[in-house]
Coordinates of C-alpha atoms and ligand atoms in Angstrom, one line a residue:
X48 CA 7.8 -14.1 7.7
X49 CA 8.7 -10.5 7.2
X50 CA 11.7 -8.5 8.3
X51 CA 11.1 -5.5 10.5
X52 CA 10.1 -2.4 8.6
X53 CA 12.8 0.1 8.2
X54 CA 13.1 2.2 11.4
X55 CA 11.7 5.2 9.5
X56 CA 8.4 3.3 9.1
X57 CA 8.1 1.9 12.6
X58 CA 4.5 3.1 12.7
X59 CA 3.3 0.9 9.8
X60 CA 2.2 -2.0 12.0
X61 CA 2.7 -0.4 15.4
X62 CA 0.3 -1.1 18.3
X63 CA -0.3 2.3 19.9
X64 CA -1.9 2.7 23.3
X65 CA -3.8 5.9 23.9
X66 CA -3.3 7.5 27.3
X67 CA -5.8 10.1 28.4
X68 CA -3.3 11.5 31.0
X69 CA -5.8 13.0 33.4
X70 CA -7.5 9.6 33.9
X71 CA -4.5 7.2 33.7
X72 CA -2.7 7.4 37.1
X73 CA -2.5 10.1 39.7
X74 CA 0.9 10.4 41.4
X75 CA 0.2 13.2 43.8
X76 CA -3.3 12.4 45.1
X77 CA -5.1 15.4 43.7
X78 CA -7.6 13.3 41.9
X79 CA -6.2 14.1 38.4
X80 CA -3.8 11.8 36.5
X81 CA -0.4 13.2 35.7
X82 CA 3.0 12.6 34.1
X83 CA 4.3 11.2 37.3
X84 CA 1.5 8.7 37.1
X85 CA 2.6 7.6 33.7
X86 CA 6.2 7.4 34.8
X87 CA 5.1 5.1 37.6
X88 CA 3.4 2.8 35.2
X89 CA 6.1 2.4 32.6
X90 CA 6.5 -1.2 33.7
X91 CA 2.8 -1.9 33.2
X92 CA 2.9 -0.3 29.7
X93 CA 5.9 -2.4 28.9
X94 CA 4.2 -5.6 30.1
X95 CA 1.4 -5.0 27.6
X96 CA 3.7 -5.3 24.7
X97 CA 2.8 -2.1 22.9
X98 CA 5.0 -0.2 20.5
X99 CA 4.0 3.3 21.3
X100 CA 1.9 5.5 23.4
X101 CA -0.2 8.4 22.2
X102 CA -0.8 11.0 24.9
X103 CA -4.0 13.1 24.7
X104 CA -3.2 16.8 25.6
X105 CA -1.2 17.5 28.7
X106 CA -0.7 21.2 28.0
X107 CA -1.8 24.0 30.3
X108 CA -5.5 24.2 30.0
X109 CA -8.7 25.3 31.8
X110 CA -10.1 21.9 30.8
X111 CA -13.2 23.3 29.1
X112 CA -12.7 20.4 26.6
X113 CA -10.6 17.9 28.5
X114 CA -7.3 19.6 27.5
X115 CA -8.2 20.2 23.8
X116 CA -8.4 23.8 24.8
X117 CA -4.7 24.6 24.9
X118 CA -3.2 27.7 26.6
X119 CA 0.4 27.1 25.7
X120 CA 1.6 24.5 23.2
X121 CA 5.1 24.3 24.6
X122 CA 4.5 23.5 28.2
X123 CA 3.0 21.0 30.6
X124 CA -0.1 21.8 32.8
X125 CA 1.3 22.4 36.3
X126 CA -1.3 20.0 37.6
X127 CA 0.2 17.3 35.4
X128 CA 3.8 18.1 35.9
X129 CA 6.7 19.9 34.3
X130 CA 8.8 19.7 31.1
X131 CA 11.4 17.9 33.2
X132 CA 8.7 15.3 34.1
X133 CA 7.9 15.1 30.4
X134 CA 11.6 14.4 29.6
X135 CA 11.8 11.8 32.3
X136 CA 8.6 10.1 31.0
X137 CA 9.9 10.1 27.4
X138 CA 13.3 8.7 28.5
X139 CA 11.6 6.0 30.6
X140 CA 9.4 4.9 27.7
X141 CA 12.1 5.1 25.2
X142 CA 14.3 3.0 27.5
X143 CA 11.7 0.3 27.3
X144 CA 11.4 0.5 23.5
X145 CA 8.1 2.4 23.6
X146 CA 7.7 5.4 21.2
X147 CA 5.9 8.6 22.2
X148 CA 3.2 10.3 20.1
X149 CA 1.6 13.5 21.4
X150 CA -1.6 15.2 20.5
X151 CA -1.3 18.5 18.6
X152 CA -4.4 20.8 18.5
X153 CA -4.0 23.2 15.6
X154 CA -7.6 24.1 14.7
X155 CA -8.1 26.2 17.8
X156 CA -6.3 27.5 20.9
X157 CA -8.0 28.1 24.2
X158 CA -9.4 31.5 25.1
X159 CA -6.7 31.8 27.7
X160 CA -3.9 31.5 25.1
X161 CA -1.7 34.7 25.0
X162 CA -2.7 35.3 21.4
X163 CA -6.4 35.3 22.1
X164 CA -6.0 37.6 25.1
X165 CA -4.0 39.9 22.8
X166 CA -6.7 39.7 20.2
X167 CA -9.3 40.7 22.6
X168 CA -7.3 43.7 23.8
X169 CA -6.5 44.8 20.2
X170 CA -8.7 46.8 17.9
X171 CA -10.8 45.5 15.0
X172 CA -8.7 44.7 11.9
X173 CA -5.4 44.5 13.9
X174 CA -2.7 41.8 13.3
X175 CA -3.6 40.3 16.7
X176 CA -7.2 39.7 15.6
X177 CA -6.0 38.3 12.3
X178 CA -4.6 35.2 14.0
X179 CA -8.2 34.2 14.7
X180 CA -11.4 34.6 12.7
X181 CA -13.1 37.8 13.8
X182 CA -16.0 39.2 11.8
X183 CA -18.7 41.9 12.2
X184 CA -22.2 40.7 12.9
X185 CA -25.2 40.9 10.6
X186 CA -28.1 43.2 11.0
X187 CA -28.2 47.0 11.4
X188 CA -26.3 46.9 14.8
X189 CA -24.3 43.8 14.0
X190 CA -26.1 41.9 16.8
X191 CA -26.7 38.8 14.7
X192 CA -23.8 36.4 14.3
X193 CA -22.0 36.6 10.9
X194 CA -23.6 33.2 9.9
X195 CA -25.9 30.7 11.4
X196 CA -23.2 28.0 11.6
X197 CA -23.6 25.7 14.6
X198 CA -20.7 24.6 16.9
X199 CA -19.9 20.9 17.0
X200 CA -20.7 21.0 20.7
X201 CA -24.1 22.6 20.3
X202 CA -25.1 26.3 20.2
X203 CA -23.8 28.9 17.7
X204 CA -20.3 28.8 16.3
X205 CA -19.8 32.5 16.9
X206 CA -19.4 34.5 20.1
X207 CA -19.6 38.2 20.4
X208 CA -16.8 40.2 22.2
X209 CA -17.0 43.5 24.0
X210 CA -16.4 45.8 21.0
X211 CA -19.2 44.1 19.1
X212 CA -17.2 41.8 16.8
X213 CA -17.7 38.0 16.7
X214 CA -15.2 35.2 16.6
X215 CA -15.6 31.8 15.2
X216 CA -15.3 28.6 17.3
X217 CA -16.3 25.4 15.7
X218 CA -16.2 23.7 19.2
X219 CA -16.7 25.4 22.6
X220 CA -16.7 29.2 22.9
X221 CA -13.5 28.7 24.9
X222 CA -11.8 27.2 21.8
X223 CA -11.4 30.1 19.3
X224 CA -10.5 28.9 15.8
X225 CA -7.1 29.9 14.4
X226 CA -6.8 31.6 11.0
X227 CA -4.5 29.3 9.1
X228 CA -4.3 31.8 6.2
X229 CA -2.1 33.8 8.6
X230 CA 1.6 33.1 8.1
X231 CA 2.5 33.7 11.7
X232 CA 0.1 31.0 12.8
X233 CA 1.7 28.5 10.4
X234 CA 5.2 29.4 11.5
X235 CA 4.4 29.2 15.1
X236 CA 3.1 25.6 14.7
X237 CA 6.2 24.6 12.8
X238 CA 8.2 25.9 15.8
X239 CA 6.0 23.8 18.1
X240 CA 6.6 20.7 16.1
X241 CA 10.3 21.3 16.3
X242 CA 10.1 22.0 20.0
X243 CA 8.6 18.6 20.8
X244 CA 10.6 16.8 18.1
X245 CA 13.8 18.1 19.6
X246 CA 12.7 16.7 23.0
X247 CA 12.5 13.3 21.4
X248 CA 8.8 13.0 20.6
X249 CA 8.4 10.4 17.8
X250 CA 5.1 11.5 16.3
X251 CA 2.0 13.7 16.4
X252 CA -1.7 12.9 16.4
X253 CA -3.3 15.9 14.7
X254 CA -6.6 17.0 16.2
X255 CA -9.3 18.0 13.7
X256 CA -6.8 17.7 10.9
X257 CA -9.5 18.3 8.3
X258 CA -10.7 21.6 9.7
X259 CA -7.8 24.0 9.4
X260 CA -8.4 25.4 5.9
X261 CA -11.6 27.3 5.6
X262 CA -13.3 29.2 2.9
X263 CA -14.4 32.4 4.6
X264 CA -15.6 34.3 1.6
X265 CA -18.7 36.4 2.5
X266 CA -21.6 36.2 2.5
X267 CA -21.4 33.0 4.5
X268 CA -23.7 30.3 3.0
X269 CA -25.7 27.9 5.2
X270 CA -23.7 24.7 5.7
X271 CA -24.6 21.6 3.8
X272 CA -26.6 19.2 6.0
X273 CA -24.4 17.3 8.4
X274 CA -24.7 13.6 8.8
X275 CA -26.1 12.3 12.1
X276 CA -23.5 11.4 14.7
X277 CA -21.8 8.2 13.7
X278 CA -23.1 8.3 10.1
X279 CA -20.6 8.1 7.2
X280 CA -19.6 11.6 6.2
X281 CA -20.4 12.4 2.6
X282 CA -17.4 13.1 0.3
X283 CA -17.1 16.8 -0.2
X284 CA -14.0 18.8 -0.8
X285 CA -16.1 21.9 -1.4
X286 CA -17.5 22.4 2.1
X287 CA -16.6 25.8 3.5
X288 CA -15.2 24.4 6.7
X289 CA -14.2 20.8 6.4
X290 CA -11.7 18.8 4.3
X291 CA -10.8 21.4 1.8
X292 CA -8.0 20.6 -0.6
X293 CA -5.9 23.6 0.6
X294 CA -5.4 21.9 4.0
X295 CA -2.8 19.7 2.5
X296 CA -0.5 22.6 1.8
X297 CA -0.2 22.9 5.6
X298 CA 0.7 19.3 6.0
X299 CA 3.3 19.5 3.2
X300 CA 5.1 22.1 5.3
X301 CA 4.8 19.9 8.4
X302 CA 6.2 17.0 6.5
X303 CA 9.3 19.0 5.7
X304 CA 9.9 19.5 9.4
X305 CA 9.2 15.8 10.2
X306 CA 11.7 14.7 7.6
X307 CA 14.5 16.8 9.2
X308 CA 14.6 14.2 12.0
X309 CA 16.0 10.7 12.0
X310 CA 13.8 8.8 12.0
X311 CA 11.3 11.2 10.5
X312 CA 8.6 12.2 12.9
X313 CA 5.4 10.4 12.3
X314 CA 1.9 12.0 11.9
X315 CA -1.6 10.6 12.1
X316 CA -4.6 12.7 11.1
X317 CA -7.8 12.7 13.1
X318 CA -9.9 13.5 10.0
X319 CA -13.5 12.5 10.0
X320 CA -13.7 12.4 6.2
X321 CA -15.2 10.2 3.6
X322 CA -12.8 7.1 3.1
X323 CA -12.2 8.2 -0.4
X324 CA -10.7 11.5 0.9
X325 CA -8.5 9.9 3.6
X326 CA -5.6 9.1 1.4
X327 CA -4.3 12.6 1.0
X328 CA -4.0 13.0 4.7
X329 CA -2.1 9.7 4.9
X330 CA 0.2 10.4 1.9
X331 CA 4.0 10.3 2.4
X332 CA 4.0 14.0 1.4
X333 CA 1.5 14.7 4.1
X334 CA 1.0 13.4 7.6
X335 CA 1.8 9.8 6.6
X336 CA -1.2 8.2 8.3
X337 CA -4.9 9.0 9.0
X338 CA -7.2 7.4 11.4
X339 CA -9.6 4.9 9.9
X340 CA -12.7 5.0 12.1
X341 CA -14.7 2.6 9.9
X342 CA -14.2 -0.4 12.3
X343 CA -15.2 1.7 15.2
X344 CA -18.5 2.6 13.5
X345 CA -19.2 -0.9 12.3
X346 CA -21.8 -3.0 14.0
X347 CA -20.9 -6.5 15.2
X348 CA -21.9 -8.1 12.0
X349 CA -19.8 -10.3 9.7
X350 CA -20.8 -8.4 6.5
X351 CA -20.0 -5.0 7.9
X352 CA -16.5 -6.2 9.1
X353 CA -15.8 -7.8 5.8
X354 CA -16.7 -4.7 3.9
X355 CA -14.7 -2.4 6.1
X356 CA -11.6 -4.5 6.1
X357 CA -11.7 -5.1 2.3
X358 CA -12.4 -1.5 1.5
X359 CA -9.8 -0.1 3.9
X360 CA -7.1 -2.4 2.8
X361 CA -7.8 -1.6 -0.9
X362 CA -7.9 2.1 -0.1
X363 CA -4.6 1.9 1.8
X364 CA -2.9 0.2 -1.1
X365 CA -3.7 3.1 -3.3
X366 CA -2.1 5.7 -1.2
X367 CA 0.8 3.7 0.3
X368 CA 0.3 4.3 4.0
X369 CA -0.7 1.5 6.3
X370 CA -4.2 1.6 7.7
X371 CA -5.1 2.3 11.3
X372 CA -7.6 0.2 13.2
X373 CA -9.5 1.7 16.1
X374 CA -12.3 0.2 18.2
X375 CA -12.3 2.7 21.1
X376 CA -11.0 6.1 22.0
X377 CA -11.7 9.0 24.4
X378 CA -14.6 10.3 22.2
X379 CA -16.9 7.3 21.8
X380 CA -18.8 4.8 24.0
X381 CA -16.4 1.9 24.8
X382 CA -16.7 -1.0 22.4
X383 CA -17.5 -3.5 25.2
X384 CA -20.6 -1.5 25.8
X385 CA -21.4 -0.8 22.1
X386 CA -21.4 -4.5 21.5
X387 CA -23.6 -5.1 24.5
X388 CA -26.4 -3.3 22.7
X389 CA -28.5 -4.6 19.9
X390 CA -27.4 -3.5 16.4
X391 CA -29.8 -1.2 14.6
X392 CA -30.1 -1.4 10.8
X393 CA -30.0 2.3 10.2
X394 CA -27.3 3.2 12.7
X395 CA -23.6 2.7 13.2
X396 CA -22.5 1.2 16.5
X397 CA -21.7 4.7 17.7
X398 CA -25.0 6.0 16.6
X399 CA -26.9 3.3 18.5
X400 CA -24.7 3.9 21.6
X401 CA -25.3 7.6 21.5
X402 CA -29.1 6.9 21.5
X403 CA -28.6 4.5 24.4
X404 CA -26.6 7.1 26.4
X405 CA -29.4 9.6 25.9
X406 CA -31.7 7.2 27.8
X407 CA -29.2 7.4 30.7
X408 CA -27.8 4.0 29.8
X409 CA -30.9 2.0 30.6
X410 CA -32.7 1.5 27.3
X411 CA -32.1 -0.9 25.8
X412 CA -30.6 -2.8 28.7
X413 CA -27.1 -3.7 27.7
X414 CA -26.0 -7.4 27.9
X415 CA -22.6 -6.7 29.4
X416 CA -21.4 -10.3 29.3
X417 CA -22.2 -10.5 25.6
X418 CA -20.5 -7.1 25.0
X419 CA -17.3 -8.2 26.7
X420 CA -17.3 -11.5 24.8
X421 CA -17.7 -9.7 21.5
X422 CA -15.3 -6.9 22.4
X423 CA -12.6 -9.6 23.1
X424 CA -13.4 -11.2 19.8
X425 CA -13.3 -7.9 17.9
X426 CA -10.0 -6.9 19.5
X427 CA -8.4 -10.2 18.6
X428 CA -9.6 -9.8 15.1
X429 CA -8.4 -6.3 14.9
X430 CA -4.9 -7.2 16.2
X431 CA -4.6 -9.8 13.5
X432 CA -5.1 -7.3 10.7
X433 CA -2.3 -5.7 8.7
X434 CA -1.6 -2.1 9.6
X435 CA -1.4 -0.3 12.9
X436 CA -3.8 -0.7 15.8
X437 CA -4.8 2.0 18.3
X438 CA -5.9 0.8 21.7
X439 CA -7.6 3.1 24.3
X440 CA -6.6 2.9 27.9
X441 CA -8.8 0.6 29.9
X442 CA -10.0 -1.5 27.0
X443 CA -7.3 -4.0 28.0
X444 CA -9.3 -4.4 31.2
X445 CA -12.6 -4.9 29.4
X446 CA -13.9 -1.7 30.9
X447 CA -17.5 -0.7 29.9
X448 CA -18.9 2.8 29.6
X449 CA -19.9 4.5 32.8
X450 CA -23.3 5.7 31.9
X451 CA -24.6 6.9 35.2
X452 CA -22.3 9.8 36.1
X453 CA -24.4 12.5 37.9
X454 CA -24.9 15.7 36.0
X455 CA -23.1 17.8 38.5
X456 CA -20.0 15.7 38.1
X457 CA -19.9 15.7 34.3
X458 CA -17.0 17.6 32.6
X459 CA -17.7 17.3 28.9
X460 CA -18.7 20.6 27.2
X461 CA -21.1 18.5 25.1
X462 CA -23.2 17.9 28.2
X463 CA -23.0 21.5 29.4
X464 CA -23.6 23.2 26.0
X465 CA -26.6 21.0 25.3
X466 CA -28.1 21.8 28.7
X467 CA -27.7 18.2 29.7
X468 CA -29.7 16.9 26.7
X469 CA -26.5 15.1 25.4
X470 CA -24.6 13.1 27.9
X471 CA -21.2 13.6 26.4
X472 CA -18.0 11.6 26.6
X473 CA -17.1 11.4 30.3
X474 CA -18.3 7.8 30.5
X475 CA -15.2 6.5 28.6
X476 CA -12.8 8.9 30.5
X477 CA -13.4 7.6 34.0
X478 CA -10.0 7.1 35.8
X479 CA -8.6 3.6 35.5
X480 CA -8.9 1.1 38.3
X481 CA -5.4 -0.2 39.3
X482 CA -6.4 -2.0 42.5
X483 CA -9.5 -4.0 43.5
X484 CA -10.3 -1.6 46.3
X485 CA -8.9 1.4 48.2
X486 CA -9.4 5.1 47.4
X487 CA -10.1 5.5 43.7
X488 CA -9.1 1.9 43.1
X489 CA -5.4 2.7 43.1
X490 CA -5.7 5.5 40.6
X491 CA -4.4 7.9 43.3
X492 CA -4.5 8.6 47.0
X493 CA -7.6 10.8 46.7
X494 CA -11.0 10.6 45.1
X495 CA -10.8 10.6 41.3
X496 CA -12.0 13.6 39.3
X497 CA -14.8 11.5 37.7
X498 CA -16.7 9.1 40.0
X499 CA -15.7 5.4 39.5
X500 CA -18.4 2.8 39.8
X501 CA -18.1 -0.2 42.3
X502 CA -17.9 -2.6 39.4
X503 CA -14.4 -1.2 38.5
X504 CA -12.9 -3.2 41.4
X505 CA -13.2 -6.7 39.8
X506 CA -12.0 -5.2 36.5
X507 CA -8.9 -3.6 38.0
X508 CA -5.4 -4.5 37.0
X509 CA -4.8 -6.1 40.3
X510 CA -7.8 -8.3 40.0
X511 CA -6.8 -9.5 36.5
X512 CA -3.0 -9.6 36.9
X513 CA -2.7 -13.3 37.7
X514 CA -5.8 -14.5 36.0
X515 CA -4.9 -16.2 32.7
X516 CA -8.5 -16.0 31.5
X517 CA -8.7 -12.3 32.0
X518 CA -9.0 -9.7 29.3
X519 CA -5.7 -8.2 30.4
X520 CA -4.0 -11.6 29.9
X521 CA -5.7 -11.9 26.5
X522 CA -4.3 -8.5 25.4
X523 CA -0.8 -9.3 26.6
X524 CA -0.8 -12.7 24.9
X525 CA -2.2 -11.3 21.7
X526 CA 0.4 -8.5 21.5
X527 CA 3.2 -11.0 22.4
X528 CA 2.1 -13.4 19.6
X529 CA 1.6 -10.5 17.1
X530 CA 5.2 -9.4 17.8
X531 CA 6.5 -12.9 17.4
X532 CA 4.6 -13.7 14.2
X533 CA 5.5 -10.3 12.7
X534 CA 3.6 -10.8 9.5
X535 CA 4.0 -8.9 6.3
X536 CA 1.4 -6.2 5.6
X537 CA -0.8 -8.6 3.7
X538 CA -4.1 -10.4 4.1
X539 CA -5.5 -13.3 2.2
X540 CA -9.2 -14.3 2.6
X541 CA -9.7 -18.0 3.2
X542 CA -12.5 -20.1 1.8
X543 CA -13.9 -20.4 5.3
X544 CA -15.2 -16.8 5.0
X545 CA -19.0 -16.8 4.7
X546 CA -22.0 -14.9 6.0
X547 CA -21.2 -15.6 9.6
X548 CA -17.4 -16.4 9.6
X549 CA -14.4 -14.3 8.7
X550 CA -11.3 -16.3 8.0
X551 CA -8.0 -14.9 6.7
X552 CA -4.4 -15.7 6.8
X553 CA -1.3 -13.6 7.1
X554 CA 2.2 -14.3 5.8
X555 CA 3.8 -17.4 7.4
X556 CA 0.5 -19.1 7.6
X557 CA -0.9 -17.3 10.7
X558 CA -4.7 -17.5 10.4
X559 CA -7.4 -15.6 12.2
X560 CA -11.0 -16.9 12.3
X561 CA -14.0 -15.1 13.8
X562 CA -17.4 -16.6 14.3
X563 CA -20.1 -13.8 14.3
X564 CA -22.9 -16.4 14.1
X565 CA -24.9 -18.0 16.9
X566 CA -23.7 -21.6 16.4
X567 CA -20.3 -23.1 17.0
X568 CA -18.3 -23.8 13.8
X569 CA -15.4 -26.1 12.9
X570 CA -11.9 -24.7 13.1
X571 CA -9.4 -24.8 10.3
X572 CA -6.5 -27.3 10.7
X573 CA -3.6 -26.1 12.8
X574 CA -2.8 -25.2 16.4
X575 CA -5.0 -22.7 18.2
X576 CA -2.5 -20.4 20.0
X577 CA -5.1 -18.0 21.3
X578 CA -8.9 -17.7 21.5
X579 CA -11.0 -14.9 22.8
X580 CA -13.4 -17.3 24.6
X581 CA -12.9 -21.0 25.5
X582 CA -13.4 -23.4 22.6
X583 CA -16.5 -25.7 22.7
X584 CA -15.6 -29.3 22.2
X585 CA -13.0 -28.4 19.6
X586 CA -15.3 -26.0 17.8
X587 CA -15.2 -22.2 17.6
X588 CA -18.2 -20.9 19.6
X589 CA -20.4 -17.9 18.8
X590 CA -18.8 -14.4 19.1
X591 CA -15.3 -15.8 19.3
X592 CA -12.0 -15.2 17.5
X593 CA -9.1 -17.7 17.3
X594 CA -5.6 -17.4 16.1
X595 CA -4.2 -20.5 14.5
X596 CA -0.8 -21.5 13.2
X597 CA -0.5 -24.2 10.6
X598 CA 0.0 -27.9 11.5
X599 CA 3.4 -29.5 11.5
X600 CA 5.0 -30.8 9.4
X601 CA 4.3 -27.7 7.3
X602 CA 7.8 -26.2 6.9
X603 CA 6.6 -22.6 7.3
X604 CA 4.8 -23.6 10.4
X605 CA 7.8 -25.3 11.9
X606 CA 9.8 -22.2 11.2
X607 CA 7.0 -20.1 12.7
X608 CA 6.6 -22.1 15.8
X609 CA 10.4 -22.2 16.4
X610 CA 10.7 -18.5 16.1
X611 CA 7.5 -17.9 18.1
X612 CA 8.7 -20.0 21.0
X613 CA 12.1 -18.3 21.2
Ligands
NOJ87 C1 -11.2 15.8 18.6 C2 -10.9 15.3 20.0 O1 -10.6 13.9 19.9 C3 -12.0 15.7 20.9 O2 -11.8 15.1 22.2 C4 -12.1 17.2 21.0 O3 -13.2 17.5 21.8 C5 -12.2 17.8 19.6 N1 -11.3 17.2 18.6 C6 -12.0 19.3 19.6 O4 -10.6 19.6 19.9

């Protein structure tokens, strides 16, 4: 058994619940979730047993990209509430022992940000334009974009303005990229970090953390070939746009601000980089943690899970941060649905799900029961691993992806910029069902901003609340056991691990065993305290995870059981 980590490192093994505010709970019936909705659900969040919430952007925004197009970094969107509501929410969560992490979006502002408006009104070469990346076009009249770089959301990464110059946007045209070589930009973000830290925010999730430093030496070269969605990025460090070494100078400055607070503010990088390059983002001199998306990309296969866990723990040991496990978030097809699809040898689970979405969610036909069963097993496995775990709202209800949102109701720029060829990410952002029926299933008093399917009712919080076999109950029990068992940041593979079973133990003798195979297997000795599906005549069935504590009279176990039952 391990003592609690020092307060300064509360994040090391924290369970963080991601709230996508516009789809969590709507307190005023306008169809859009808000801070009042979060305040009204603090009791629910507490009942889950999480350590922290991470809020996706709640700032003023035209919502071209779900709030990742920020108009003002130091305010709340009026549709979501006010700064006073934010303070009330933070106090309510803190009062229940839940920390607050917010999303910070430094790669780009929105095109409605005061700086961008100023830049458009200012002449070429002005200081106002230098906060962004404006360039002249190619060709005799400058009518060709400065380079043929594509935007991540489809279409060109440059847009022309009235006086003929072009500005860079690696995402939507409404998300102009900032120039991080500009000292004013850097200082302003330091002020924003202080603004929220002073309000009691405990940490920051840094959007597109690997994109801030760019080599904009001209002539611009064509970009190296990008991997397919969901493929492992190649290690680079020399790419003109992504993961350049200079980006860490920025986070060294952020760290100095973080460390001026007690406890120091935490940071977690959203950096889609090769695992070998993740460590620098997660270093104590940098942001402190970086998302590890390897589990999220893995197929439901024993070998893939074994490789990912082994590699990520080894990698983490090298740079001293704890690792971060993620199975779902607001950008990918929910894991219950990914695991309902057949694994494909040449694709990650995200890649296969993207292909499935393109078919309108019909081909191949998902086996939803199997997906739920595997998702429950995967979650229980993830929650037994050392490091922190990030949960995405609705996964505790076993929600699946909503694949059949009509085109005219879709919101994601990925859908609109691709002319509907890509379906985008709305299917995992559909507002949560709180009640089994009623308008918007208890999300709010009016219709929700994205349509909810009829099958949300039986998966609602209300429908699961008193069902001890529900996915909600499983999450609550798992988080409660995890908290009681409070193991050191270690993992020991047990001899039971083979081509279809993963079996490991944590300090104090807590064991986790997962059967990826198709036949039931014997369980190790001990008391099964939790299983993701019912046991089969004392055996561990297919696609199931169990947590086991050692048999009495093992002294460690006695100690464990005693403290766990307190
Ligand atoms: C990553 C965010 O998770 C995603 O939702 C957003 O579209 C892009 N960054 C651009 O900000």
